[in-house]
PDB file of C-alpha atoms in Angstrom:
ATOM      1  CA  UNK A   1      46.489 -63.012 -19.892  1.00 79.00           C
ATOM      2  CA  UNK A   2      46.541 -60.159 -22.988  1.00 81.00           C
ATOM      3  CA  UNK A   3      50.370 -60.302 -22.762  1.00 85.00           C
ATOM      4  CA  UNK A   4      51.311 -64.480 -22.502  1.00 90.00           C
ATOM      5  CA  UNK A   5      48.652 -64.033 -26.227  1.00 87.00           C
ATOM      6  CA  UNK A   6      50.635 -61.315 -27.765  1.00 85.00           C
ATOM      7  CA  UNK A   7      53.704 -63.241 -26.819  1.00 88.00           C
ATOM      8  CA  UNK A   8      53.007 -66.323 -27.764  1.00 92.00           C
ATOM      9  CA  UNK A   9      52.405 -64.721 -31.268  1.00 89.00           C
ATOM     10  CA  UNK A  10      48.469 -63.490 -31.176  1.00 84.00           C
ATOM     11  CA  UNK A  11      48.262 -60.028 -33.376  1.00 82.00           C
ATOM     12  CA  UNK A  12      45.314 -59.141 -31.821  1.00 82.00           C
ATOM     13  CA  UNK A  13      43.349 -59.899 -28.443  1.00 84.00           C
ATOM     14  CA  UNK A  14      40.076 -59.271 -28.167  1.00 83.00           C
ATOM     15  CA  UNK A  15      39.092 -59.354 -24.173  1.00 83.00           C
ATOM     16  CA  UNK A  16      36.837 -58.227 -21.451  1.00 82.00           C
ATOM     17  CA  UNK A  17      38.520 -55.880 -18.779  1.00 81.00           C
ATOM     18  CA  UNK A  18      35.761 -57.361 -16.452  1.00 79.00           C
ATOM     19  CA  UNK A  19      33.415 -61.048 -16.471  1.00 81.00           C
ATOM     20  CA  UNK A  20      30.766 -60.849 -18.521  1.00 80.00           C
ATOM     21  CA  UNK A  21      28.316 -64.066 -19.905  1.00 76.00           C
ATOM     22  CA  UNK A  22      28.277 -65.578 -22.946  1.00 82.00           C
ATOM     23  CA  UNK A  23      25.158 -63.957 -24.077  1.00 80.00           C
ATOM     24  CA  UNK A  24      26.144 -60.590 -24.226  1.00 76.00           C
ATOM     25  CA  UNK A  25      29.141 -61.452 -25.636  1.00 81.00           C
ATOM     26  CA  UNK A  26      27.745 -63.607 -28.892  1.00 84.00           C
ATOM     27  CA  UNK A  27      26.204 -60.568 -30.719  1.00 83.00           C
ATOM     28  CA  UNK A  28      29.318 -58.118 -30.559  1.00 82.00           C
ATOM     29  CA  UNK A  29      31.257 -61.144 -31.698  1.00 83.00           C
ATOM     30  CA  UNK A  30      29.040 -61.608 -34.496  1.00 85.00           C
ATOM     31  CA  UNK A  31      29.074 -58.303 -35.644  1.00 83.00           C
ATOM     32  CA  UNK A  32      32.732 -58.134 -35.183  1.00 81.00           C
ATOM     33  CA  UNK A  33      33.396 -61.055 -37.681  1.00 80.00           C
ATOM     34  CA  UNK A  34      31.215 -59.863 -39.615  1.00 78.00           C
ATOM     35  CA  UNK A  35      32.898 -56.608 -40.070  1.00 74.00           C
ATOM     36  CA  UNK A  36      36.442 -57.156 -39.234  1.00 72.00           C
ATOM     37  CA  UNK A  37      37.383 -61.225 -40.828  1.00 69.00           C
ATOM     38  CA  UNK A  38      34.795 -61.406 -43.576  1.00 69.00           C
ATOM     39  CA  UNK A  39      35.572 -57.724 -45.006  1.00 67.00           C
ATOM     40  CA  UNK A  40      38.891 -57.663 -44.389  1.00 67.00           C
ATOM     41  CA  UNK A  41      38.946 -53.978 -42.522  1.00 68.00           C
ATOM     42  CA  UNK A  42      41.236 -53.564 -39.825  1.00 71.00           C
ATOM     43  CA  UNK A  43      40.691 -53.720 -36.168  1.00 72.00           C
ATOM     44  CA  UNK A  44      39.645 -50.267 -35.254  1.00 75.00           C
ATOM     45  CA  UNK A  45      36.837 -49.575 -37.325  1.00 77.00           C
ATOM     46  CA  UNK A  46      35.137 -53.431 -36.707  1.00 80.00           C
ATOM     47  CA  UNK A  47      35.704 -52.956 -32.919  1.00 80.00           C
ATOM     48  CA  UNK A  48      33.662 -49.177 -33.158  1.00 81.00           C
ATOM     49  CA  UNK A  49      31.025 -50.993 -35.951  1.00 82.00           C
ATOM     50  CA  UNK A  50      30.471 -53.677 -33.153  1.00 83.00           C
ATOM     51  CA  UNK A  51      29.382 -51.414 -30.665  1.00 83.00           C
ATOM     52  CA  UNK A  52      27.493 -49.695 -32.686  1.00 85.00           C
ATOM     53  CA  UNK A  53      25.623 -52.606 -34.277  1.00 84.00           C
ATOM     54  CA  UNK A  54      25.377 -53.840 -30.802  1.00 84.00           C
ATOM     55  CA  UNK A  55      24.255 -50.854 -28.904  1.00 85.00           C
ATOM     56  CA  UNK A  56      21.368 -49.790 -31.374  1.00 89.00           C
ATOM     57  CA  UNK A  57      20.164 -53.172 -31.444  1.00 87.00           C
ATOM     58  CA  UNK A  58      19.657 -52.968 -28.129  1.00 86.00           C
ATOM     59  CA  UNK A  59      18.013 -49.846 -28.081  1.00 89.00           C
ATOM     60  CA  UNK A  60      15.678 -50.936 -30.721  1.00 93.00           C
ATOM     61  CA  UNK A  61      14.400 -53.883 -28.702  1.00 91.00           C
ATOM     62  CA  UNK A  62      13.945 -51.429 -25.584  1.00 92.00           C
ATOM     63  CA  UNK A  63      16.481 -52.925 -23.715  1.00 87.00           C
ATOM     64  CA  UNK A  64      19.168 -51.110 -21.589  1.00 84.00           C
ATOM     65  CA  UNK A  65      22.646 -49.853 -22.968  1.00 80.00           C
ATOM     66  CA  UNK A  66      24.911 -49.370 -19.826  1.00 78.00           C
ATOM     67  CA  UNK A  67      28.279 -47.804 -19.967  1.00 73.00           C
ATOM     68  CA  UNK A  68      29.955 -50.943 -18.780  1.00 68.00           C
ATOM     69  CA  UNK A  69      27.706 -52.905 -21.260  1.00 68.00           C
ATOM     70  CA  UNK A  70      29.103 -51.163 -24.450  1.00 65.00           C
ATOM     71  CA  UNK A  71      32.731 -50.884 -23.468  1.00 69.00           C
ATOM     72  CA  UNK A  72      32.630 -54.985 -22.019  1.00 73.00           C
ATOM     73  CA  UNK A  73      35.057 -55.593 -24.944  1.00 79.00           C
ATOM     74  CA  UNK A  74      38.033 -54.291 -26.144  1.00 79.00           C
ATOM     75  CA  UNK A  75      40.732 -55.382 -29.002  1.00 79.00           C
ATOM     76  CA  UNK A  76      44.483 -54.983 -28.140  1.00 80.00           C
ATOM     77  CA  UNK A  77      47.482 -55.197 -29.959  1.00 77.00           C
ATOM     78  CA  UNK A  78      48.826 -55.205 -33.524  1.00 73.00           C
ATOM     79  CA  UNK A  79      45.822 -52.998 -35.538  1.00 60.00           C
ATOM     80  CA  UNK A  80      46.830 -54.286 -38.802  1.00 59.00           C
TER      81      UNK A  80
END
């Protein structure tokens, strides 16, 4: 699926190596836009500040931050 994207002209896919719901995914794609469209950074550092944002949010609400959890999404492609 990453590579029909990037051929048909994508820069950038952002994808799950595995299924994962559509409430786990919401906040890391919040904080991604936040971070990566609305300041204008490139993809690296948004993907890490996603995780980040993600993962102590978690921890903050005592809830459990699984391996699998914080790596569910990753961004390939162009980086610029």
């Amino acid at each position: 699926m990453r590579r029909a994207f990037l051929l048909a002209g994508a820069r950038t896919v952002t994808m799950s190596p595995w299924r994962i719901d559509d409430v786990t995914t919401a906040p890391w794609m919040r904080a991604l836009h936040g971070t990566c469209f609305v300041d204008g950074r490139d993809m690296p550092a948004p993907v890490h500040s996603a995780r980040r944002v993600v993962h102590e949010a978690r921890r903050a609400a005592g809830q459990s931050t699984p391996p699998n959890f914080r790596a569910a999404l990753i961004a390939a492609g162009d980086w610029r």
